[in-house]
Amino acid sequence: MTQGQAGRPDAAFWRGKRVLLTGHTGFKGAWLALWLQRLGAQVTGLALAPATEPNLFELAGLVGDMDHRLVDIRDAAAVARAVQDTRPEIVLHLAAQALVRESYRDPVATYATNVMGTVHLLDALRQHAGTRVAVLVTTDKVYRNHEWHHPYRESDELGGHDPYSASKAASEIAISSYRDAFLSDQGLALASARAGNVIGGGDWAADRLLPDAVRAWLAGQTLQIRRPQATRPWQHVLEPLAGYLCLAQALWQDAALAGPWNFGPHAHERATVQQVVELARGAWGGGAVHYENEPTGPHEAGWLALDTSKAQAQLALQPRWSLAQTVQRSMRWYRAHKDGAAARALCLTDIEAWEAAV
């Protein structure tokens, strides 16, 4: 990694690279597809059709600038064919069932997508010798959560109470196994990325905080909050995406960096759901909220923070935006889009602002 590449995605590196991106029709995947296009990469996307209406993938007009393929990650043969057809140099794996409450409603589908979908991709890479780097995204919820008040490090024990967290922890073990048993000897640098909760414009998924808030306030309804004191490492979606891109750059130069990586805000920026809601309400200019006194629904972790010192020290990554800036930018995105601004232009403005931030 050169001095000029440190801590930021480098267009000189990405220009012309063949990149396979899974999950490109989702919220994070659409942002990452747009960023890769801007950096000059040749992007092939594998994913299901967008899960929401509206969705960022269609609004940002991404289909015209990439090889867009509708492929179910649970279909091993289809994943293998896509890898053989496109011969990726770099793989970024984001396809997932990413919602905790949905994992309670359909645990079998969650395990099928998150565990076996990851295994299908890993085995396709085992059969293709040309890929040099792969970054497979899991979550900050892979750690056995003891509800203790210190951030989790990459070396901490894996676990998972809910099916979503357990499925991601299981995929971490599969990633480690394929790295040790097959892919390191094949010359592929394989890493996993564990990111904190992301927020940003263009997310319309159910059971996510800011999309739920925007939907409620646009409809003149009261936002219902189940666990106002739940604490999470909130960050703008561009922060971990920059981490994935910088990690891939670093792995290209040094395969010894393969392994697990945390990406999140500074530990002191962790915040409760209620704190984020109040920042959002202030940025939106009002909105009714009802906070439950007692948690309702299935179990969810109460306290979670990440130690990101490894990424800070070895990738020169530092969060660019504070929590307040993150929420303000996110709500400004939704407000501007409601008033007629184009989603693609709003995203590019945020990407340019992130790149310019110190």
CSV table of C-alpha atoms in Angstrom, one decimal:
chain,number,residue,atom,x,y,z
A,1,MET,CA,0.0,0.0,0.0
A,2,THR,CA,1.5,3.3,-1.0
A,3,GLN,CA,1.3,6.5,1.1
A,4,GLY,CA,-1.3,7.9,-1.4
A,5,GLN,CA,-3.5,4.8,-0.9
A,6,ALA,CA,-3.5,4.8,2.9
A,7,GLY,CA,-7.0,5.1,4.4
A,8,ARG,CA,-9.0,5.7,1.2
A,9,PRO,CA,-10.1,3.8,-1.9
A,10,ASP,CA,-7.6,4.4,-4.7
A,11,ALA,CA,-9.0,4.8,-8.3
A,12,ALA,CA,-5.5,4.0,-9.6
A,13,PHE,CA,-5.8,0.6,-8.0
A,14,TRP,CA,-9.4,-0.2,-8.9
A,15,ARG,CA,-9.5,1.1,-12.5
A,16,GLY,CA,-10.0,-1.9,-14.8
A,17,LYS,CA,-10.1,-4.5,-12.1
A,18,ARG,CA,-12.6,-7.4,-12.6
A,19,VAL,CA,-14.7,-7.3,-9.4
A,20,LEU,CA,-17.5,-9.8,-8.5
A,21,LEU,CA,-19.9,-8.1,-6.0
A,22,THR,CA,-22.7,-10.2,-4.4
A,23,GLY,CA,-25.7,-8.5,-3.0
A,24,HIS,CA,-25.5,-5.5,-5.3
A,25,THR,CA,-29.2,-4.9,-5.3
A,26,GLY,CA,-29.3,-4.4,-1.5
A,27,PHE,CA,-28.8,-1.2,0.4
A,28,LYS,CA,-25.0,-1.6,1.1
A,29,GLY,CA,-24.4,-3.4,-2.2
A,30,ALA,CA,-26.0,-0.6,-4.3
A,31,TRP,CA,-23.8,2.0,-2.6
A,32,LEU,CA,-20.7,-0.2,-3.1
A,33,ALA,CA,-21.6,-0.9,-6.8
A,34,LEU,CA,-21.9,2.9,-7.4
A,35,TRP,CA,-18.6,3.6,-5.7
A,36,LEU,CA,-16.8,0.8,-7.6
A,37,GLN,CA,-18.2,2.2,-10.9
A,38,ARG,CA,-16.9,5.6,-9.9
A,39,LEU,CA,-13.5,4.1,-9.2
A,40,GLY,CA,-13.4,2.5,-12.7
A,41,ALA,CA,-13.8,-1.2,-11.8
A,42,GLN,CA,-15.4,-3.7,-14.1
A,43,VAL,CA,-18.2,-4.8,-11.8
A,44,THR,CA,-20.3,-8.0,-12.1
A,45,GLY,CA,-23.1,-8.2,-9.6
A,46,LEU,CA,-24.8,-11.4,-8.3
A,47,ALA,CA,-28.0,-11.0,-6.3
A,48,LEU,CA,-31.7,-11.5,-6.1
A,49,ALA,CA,-34.1,-8.8,-7.4
A,50,PRO,CA,-34.3,-5.8,-5.1
A,51,ALA,CA,-36.3,-6.7,-2.0
A,52,THR,CA,-38.1,-3.4,-1.5
A,53,GLU,CA,-40.0,-0.9,-3.5
A,54,PRO,CA,-38.5,1.7,-3.8
A,55,ASN,CA,-34.9,0.6,-3.8
A,56,LEU,CA,-31.6,2.3,-4.3
A,57,PHE,CA,-30.4,-0.1,-7.0
A,58,GLU,CA,-33.1,1.0,-9.4
A,59,LEU,CA,-33.3,4.6,-8.3
A,60,ALA,CA,-29.5,5.1,-8.8
A,61,GLY,CA,-29.6,3.6,-12.3
A,62,LEU,CA,-26.9,1.1,-11.6
A,63,VAL,CA,-27.9,-1.6,-14.1
A,64,GLY,CA,-26.5,0.2,-17.1
A,65,ASP,CA,-22.9,0.4,-15.9
A,66,MET,CA,-22.3,-3.2,-14.7
A,67,ASP,CA,-22.9,-6.8,-15.5
A,68,HIS,CA,-26.1,-7.3,-13.6
A,69,ARG,CA,-27.0,-11.0,-12.9
A,70,LEU,CA,-30.0,-12.3,-11.0
A,71,VAL,CA,-28.4,-15.3,-9.2
A,72,ASP,CA,-29.6,-16.9,-5.9
A,73,ILE,CA,-26.5,-17.4,-3.7
A,74,ARG,CA,-28.3,-20.6,-2.5
A,75,ASP,CA,-27.9,-22.1,-6.0
A,76,ALA,CA,-24.3,-23.6,-5.9
A,77,ALA,CA,-24.2,-24.4,-9.6
A,78,ALA,CA,-25.3,-20.9,-10.6
A,79,VAL,CA,-22.7,-19.3,-8.3
A,80,ALA,CA,-20.0,-21.6,-9.7
A,81,ARG,CA,-21.0,-20.8,-13.3
A,82,ALA,CA,-20.9,-17.0,-12.6
A,83,VAL,CA,-17.4,-17.2,-11.1
A,84,GLN,CA,-16.1,-19.3,-14.1
A,85,ASP,CA,-17.8,-16.9,-16.6
A,86,THR,CA,-16.5,-13.7,-15.1
A,87,ARG,CA,-13.1,-14.7,-13.8
A,88,PRO,CA,-13.0,-12.1,-11.0
A,89,GLU,CA,-9.7,-10.8,-9.7
A,90,ILE,CA,-11.4,-9.5,-6.6
A,91,VAL,CA,-14.6,-10.7,-4.8
A,92,LEU,CA,-16.7,-8.7,-2.4
A,93,HIS,CA,-19.4,-10.8,-0.8
A,94,LEU,CA,-22.3,-8.9,0.7
A,95,ALA,CA,-25.3,-11.1,-0.3
A,96,ALA,CA,-27.2,-12.0,2.9
A,97,GLN,CA,-30.4,-12.2,4.9
A,98,ALA,CA,-29.4,-9.2,7.0
A,99,LEU,CA,-32.3,-8.7,9.4
A,100,VAL,CA,-32.4,-10.0,13.0
A,101,ARG,CA,-36.2,-10.1,13.3
A,102,GLU,CA,-36.6,-11.7,9.9
A,103,SER,CA,-34.2,-14.5,11.1
A,104,TYR,CA,-36.7,-15.3,13.9
A,105,ARG,CA,-39.5,-15.5,11.3
A,106,ASP,CA,-37.6,-17.7,8.9
A,107,PRO,CA,-34.4,-19.2,10.5
A,108,VAL,CA,-34.0,-22.0,7.9
A,109,ALA,CA,-33.8,-19.5,5.0
A,110,THR,CA,-31.5,-17.3,7.0
A,111,TYR,CA,-29.0,-20.2,7.6
A,112,ALA,CA,-29.4,-21.3,3.9
A,113,THR,CA,-28.5,-17.8,2.6
A,114,ASN,CA,-25.9,-16.8,5.1
A,115,VAL,CA,-24.1,-20.1,5.8
A,116,MET,CA,-24.6,-22.2,2.7
A,117,GLY,CA,-24.6,-19.2,0.4
A,118,THR,CA,-21.2,-18.3,1.7
A,119,VAL,CA,-20.0,-21.9,1.4
A,120,HIS,CA,-21.2,-22.0,-2.2
A,121,LEU,CA,-19.1,-18.9,-3.1
A,122,LEU,CA,-16.1,-20.2,-1.3
A,123,ASP,CA,-16.3,-23.5,-3.1
A,124,ALA,CA,-16.7,-21.7,-6.4
A,125,LEU,CA,-13.5,-19.8,-5.6
A,126,ARG,CA,-11.8,-23.1,-4.7
A,127,GLN,CA,-12.4,-24.2,-8.3
A,128,HIS,CA,-11.2,-21.0,-9.9
A,129,ALA,CA,-7.5,-20.2,-9.6
A,130,GLY,CA,-7.5,-16.7,-10.9
A,131,THR,CA,-9.0,-14.8,-8.0
A,132,ARG,CA,-6.4,-13.0,-5.9
A,133,VAL,CA,-8.4,-11.3,-3.1
A,134,ALA,CA,-11.8,-11.9,-1.5
A,135,VAL,CA,-13.5,-9.9,1.3
A,136,LEU,CA,-16.5,-11.6,2.7
A,137,VAL,CA,-18.8,-9.5,4.9
A,138,THR,CA,-20.4,-10.8,8.0
A,139,THR,CA,-21.4,-8.6,11.0
A,140,ASP,CA,-20.5,-7.1,14.3
A,141,LYS,CA,-23.0,-9.6,15.8
A,142,VAL,CA,-20.8,-12.6,15.3
A,143,TYR,CA,-19.3,-12.3,18.8
A,144,ARG,CA,-20.7,-14.2,21.8
A,145,ASN,CA,-22.4,-11.2,23.4
A,146,HIS,CA,-21.8,-11.1,27.2
A,147,GLU,CA,-23.4,-7.6,27.5
A,148,TRP,CA,-20.1,-6.4,28.9
A,149,HIS,CA,-19.1,-2.8,28.5
A,150,HIS,CA,-15.9,-3.1,26.4
A,151,PRO,CA,-15.6,-3.3,22.6
A,152,TYR,CA,-15.2,-6.7,20.9
A,153,ARG,CA,-11.9,-7.5,19.3
A,154,GLU,CA,-11.3,-9.8,16.3
A,155,SER,CA,-9.9,-12.4,18.6
A,156,ASP,CA,-12.9,-12.6,20.9
A,157,GLU,CA,-15.2,-15.7,21.0
A,158,LEU,CA,-17.8,-16.2,18.3
A,159,GLY,CA,-21.4,-16.9,19.2
A,160,GLY,CA,-24.9,-15.8,18.5
A,161,HIS,CA,-28.3,-15.9,20.3
A,162,ASP,CA,-30.6,-15.1,17.4
A,163,PRO,CA,-30.5,-17.1,14.1
A,164,TYR,CA,-29.0,-14.1,12.2
A,165,SER,CA,-26.1,-13.7,14.5
A,166,ALA,CA,-25.5,-17.4,14.7
A,167,SER,CA,-25.6,-17.8,11.0
A,168,LYS,CA,-23.0,-15.2,10.5
A,169,ALA,CA,-20.8,-16.7,13.2
A,170,ALA,CA,-21.1,-20.0,11.4
A,171,SER,CA,-20.1,-18.4,8.1
A,172,GLU,CA,-17.0,-17.0,9.9
A,173,ILE,CA,-15.9,-20.5,10.7
A,174,ALA,CA,-16.5,-21.7,7.2
A,175,ILE,CA,-14.5,-18.7,5.9
A,176,SER,CA,-11.6,-19.6,8.2
A,177,SER,CA,-11.7,-23.3,7.2
A,178,TYR,CA,-11.7,-22.6,3.5
A,179,ARG,CA,-8.8,-20.1,4.0
A,180,ASP,CA,-6.7,-22.7,5.9
A,181,ALA,CA,-7.7,-25.8,4.0
A,182,PHE,CA,-7.7,-24.5,0.4
A,183,LEU,CA,-7.5,-20.9,-0.6
A,184,SER,CA,-4.3,-19.7,1.0
A,185,ASP,CA,-2.3,-22.4,-0.8
A,186,GLN,CA,-4.1,-21.3,-4.0
A,187,GLY,CA,-2.7,-17.8,-3.6
A,188,LEU,CA,-6.1,-16.2,-2.7
A,189,ALA,CA,-6.0,-13.7,0.2
A,190,LEU,CA,-9.3,-14.2,2.0
A,191,ALA,CA,-10.6,-11.9,4.8
A,192,SER,CA,-13.9,-11.4,6.6
A,193,ALA,CA,-15.3,-8.0,7.5
A,194,ARG,CA,-17.4,-7.4,10.6
A,195,ALA,CA,-19.1,-4.0,10.5
A,196,GLY,CA,-21.2,-2.1,13.0
A,197,ASN,CA,-24.8,-0.9,12.3
A,198,VAL,CA,-24.9,1.2,9.1
A,199,ILE,CA,-27.2,4.1,8.3
A,200,GLY,CA,-27.5,6.3,5.3
A,201,GLY,CA,-29.8,7.5,2.6
A,202,GLY,CA,-31.5,5.0,0.3
A,203,ASP,CA,-32.4,2.3,2.7
A,204,TRP,CA,-36.1,1.2,2.7
A,205,ALA,CA,-35.8,-2.1,4.5
A,206,ALA,CA,-38.3,-3.0,7.2
A,207,ASP,CA,-37.2,-3.1,10.9
A,208,ARG,CA,-34.4,-0.7,10.4
A,209,LEU,CA,-34.3,2.5,12.5
A,210,LEU,CA,-34.0,5.4,10.0
A,211,PRO,CA,-36.2,3.8,7.3
A,212,ASP,CA,-38.9,3.1,9.9
A,213,ALA,CA,-38.6,6.8,11.1
A,214,VAL,CA,-38.8,8.3,7.7
A,215,ARG,CA,-41.8,6.1,6.7
A,216,ALA,CA,-43.6,7.0,10.0
A,217,TRP,CA,-43.0,10.7,9.8
A,218,LEU,CA,-43.8,11.0,6.1
A,219,ALA,CA,-47.2,9.4,6.9
A,220,GLY,CA,-47.8,11.6,9.9
A,221,GLN,CA,-47.6,8.6,12.2
A,222,THR,CA,-45.9,7.9,15.5
A,223,LEU,CA,-42.6,6.0,15.3
A,224,GLN,CA,-42.7,3.1,17.7
A,225,ILE,CA,-39.4,2.2,19.4
A,226,ARG,CA,-39.1,-1.2,21.0
A,227,ARG,CA,-35.7,-1.0,22.7
A,228,PRO,CA,-34.7,2.7,23.2
A,229,GLN,CA,-31.7,1.8,25.4
A,230,ALA,CA,-30.1,-0.7,23.0
A,231,THR,CA,-26.6,0.4,22.3
A,232,ARG,CA,-24.9,-0.1,18.9
A,233,PRO,CA,-21.8,1.1,16.9
A,234,TRP,CA,-23.7,3.3,14.4
A,235,GLN,CA,-21.8,4.5,11.3
A,236,HIS,CA,-22.5,6.0,7.9
A,237,VAL,CA,-22.7,3.3,5.2
A,238,LEU,CA,-19.7,4.7,3.4
A,239,GLU,CA,-17.4,4.1,6.4
A,240,PRO,CA,-17.4,0.3,6.3
A,241,LEU,CA,-17.6,0.3,2.5
A,242,ALA,CA,-14.4,2.3,2.5
A,243,GLY,CA,-13.0,-0.3,4.9
A,244,TYR,CA,-13.8,-3.2,2.5
A,245,LEU,CA,-12.2,-1.4,-0.4
A,246,CYS,CA,-9.1,-0.5,1.5
A,247,LEU,CA,-8.8,-4.0,2.9
A,248,ALA,CA,-9.0,-5.4,-0.6
A,249,GLN,CA,-6.2,-3.0,-1.7
A,250,ALA,CA,-4.0,-4.1,1.2
A,251,LEU,CA,-4.6,-7.8,0.7
A,252,TRP,CA,-3.6,-7.4,-3.0
A,253,GLN,CA,-0.2,-6.3,-1.8
A,254,ASP,CA,0.2,-8.4,1.3
A,255,ALA,CA,-1.7,-11.8,1.6
A,256,ALA,CA,-0.5,-12.1,5.2
A,257,LEU,CA,-3.3,-9.6,6.2
A,258,ALA,CA,-5.9,-12.3,5.5
A,259,GLY,CA,-8.2,-12.9,8.5
A,260,PRO,CA,-11.0,-11.1,10.3
A,261,TRP,CA,-11.4,-7.3,10.5
A,262,ASN,CA,-13.7,-5.0,12.5
A,263,PHE,CA,-15.0,-1.8,11.0
A,264,GLY,CA,-16.9,0.7,13.1
A,265,PRO,CA,-16.9,4.1,14.6
A,266,HIS,CA,-14.7,5.2,17.5
A,267,ALA,CA,-15.8,3.3,20.7
A,268,HIS,CA,-16.9,6.6,22.3
A,269,GLU,CA,-19.3,7.2,19.4
A,270,ARG,CA,-21.5,4.2,20.3
A,271,ALA,CA,-25.0,5.4,21.1
A,272,THR,CA,-28.4,4.2,22.1
A,273,VAL,CA,-31.3,3.8,19.8
A,274,GLN,CA,-33.0,6.8,21.6
A,275,GLN,CA,-30.0,9.0,21.0
A,276,VAL,CA,-30.0,8.2,17.3
A,277,VAL,CA,-33.8,8.8,17.0
A,278,GLU,CA,-33.5,12.2,18.7
A,279,LEU,CA,-30.7,13.2,16.4
A,280,ALA,CA,-32.9,12.1,13.4
A,281,ARG,CA,-35.9,13.9,14.7
A,282,GLY,CA,-33.9,17.1,15.1
A,283,ALA,CA,-32.5,16.8,11.6
A,284,TRP,CA,-35.9,16.0,10.1
A,285,GLY,CA,-37.5,18.9,11.8
A,286,GLY,CA,-39.9,17.0,14.1
A,287,GLY,CA,-41.9,13.8,14.3
A,288,ALA,CA,-43.8,11.8,16.9
A,289,VAL,CA,-42.0,9.0,18.8
A,290,HIS,CA,-43.2,6.5,21.3
A,291,TYR,CA,-40.6,4.7,23.4
A,292,GLU,CA,-41.6,1.4,24.9
A,293,ASN,CA,-40.8,1.1,28.7
A,294,GLU,CA,-40.2,-2.7,28.4
A,295,PRO,CA,-38.6,-4.5,25.5
A,296,THR,CA,-41.1,-6.3,23.3
A,297,GLY,CA,-40.5,-9.0,20.7
A,298,PRO,CA,-37.8,-11.6,20.5
A,299,HIS,CA,-34.4,-11.3,22.2
A,300,GLU,CA,-31.9,-8.8,20.7
A,301,ALA,CA,-28.5,-7.8,22.1
A,302,GLY,CA,-28.6,-4.9,24.5
A,303,TRP,CA,-25.0,-3.6,24.2
A,304,LEU,CA,-22.5,-3.9,21.4
A,305,ALA,CA,-19.4,-2.0,20.4
A,306,LEU,CA,-16.3,-2.9,18.3
A,307,ASP,CA,-12.6,-2.4,18.8
A,308,THR,CA,-11.4,-1.1,15.5
A,309,SER,CA,-7.8,-0.5,16.4
A,310,LYS,CA,-6.5,-3.1,14.0
A,311,ALA,CA,-8.0,-1.4,11.0
A,312,GLN,CA,-6.9,2.0,12.3
A,313,ALA,CA,-3.3,0.8,12.8
A,314,GLN,CA,-2.8,-1.5,9.7
A,315,LEU,CA,-5.1,0.1,7.1
A,316,ALA,CA,-4.8,3.7,8.3
A,317,LEU,CA,-8.6,3.9,8.5
A,318,GLN,CA,-10.2,6.5,10.6
A,319,PRO,CA,-14.0,7.3,10.7
A,320,ARG,CA,-14.6,10.5,8.7
A,321,TRP,CA,-17.9,11.5,10.1
A,322,SER,CA,-19.2,11.8,13.7
A,323,LEU,CA,-22.5,10.2,14.7
A,324,ALA,CA,-24.2,13.6,14.5
A,325,GLN,CA,-22.9,14.2,11.0
A,326,THR,CA,-23.9,10.7,10.0
A,327,VAL,CA,-27.5,11.1,11.1
A,328,GLN,CA,-27.7,14.7,9.6
A,329,ARG,CA,-26.4,13.5,6.2
A,330,SER,CA,-28.8,10.5,6.2
A,331,MET,CA,-31.9,12.5,7.0
A,332,ARG,CA,-30.8,15.2,4.5
A,333,TRP,CA,-30.6,12.5,1.9
A,334,TYR,CA,-34.2,11.3,2.6
A,335,ARG,CA,-35.5,14.9,2.7
A,336,ALA,CA,-33.8,15.9,-0.6
A,337,HIS,CA,-35.1,12.7,-2.3
A,338,LYS,CA,-38.6,13.4,-1.1
A,339,ASP,CA,-38.3,16.9,-2.6
A,340,GLY,CA,-37.3,15.5,-6.0
A,341,ALA,CA,-33.5,15.1,-6.0
A,342,ALA,CA,-32.1,12.2,-7.9
A,343,ALA,CA,-30.8,9.3,-5.8
A,344,ARG,CA,-27.7,8.8,-7.8
A,345,ALA,CA,-26.7,12.4,-7.5
A,346,LEU,CA,-27.3,12.4,-3.8
A,347,CYS,CA,-25.1,9.3,-3.3
A,348,LEU,CA,-22.3,10.7,-5.4
A,349,THR,CA,-22.4,13.9,-3.4
A,350,ASP,CA,-22.0,11.9,-0.2
A,351,ILE,CA,-19.2,9.8,-1.7
A,352,GLU,CA,-17.3,13.0,-2.8
A,353,ALA,CA,-17.8,14.6,0.6
A,354,TRP,CA,-16.5,11.4,2.3
A,355,GLU,CA,-13.4,11.3,0.1
A,356,ALA,CA,-12.8,15.0,0.8
A,357,ALA,CA,-13.2,14.8,4.6
A,358,VAL,CA,-10.0,14.6,6.7
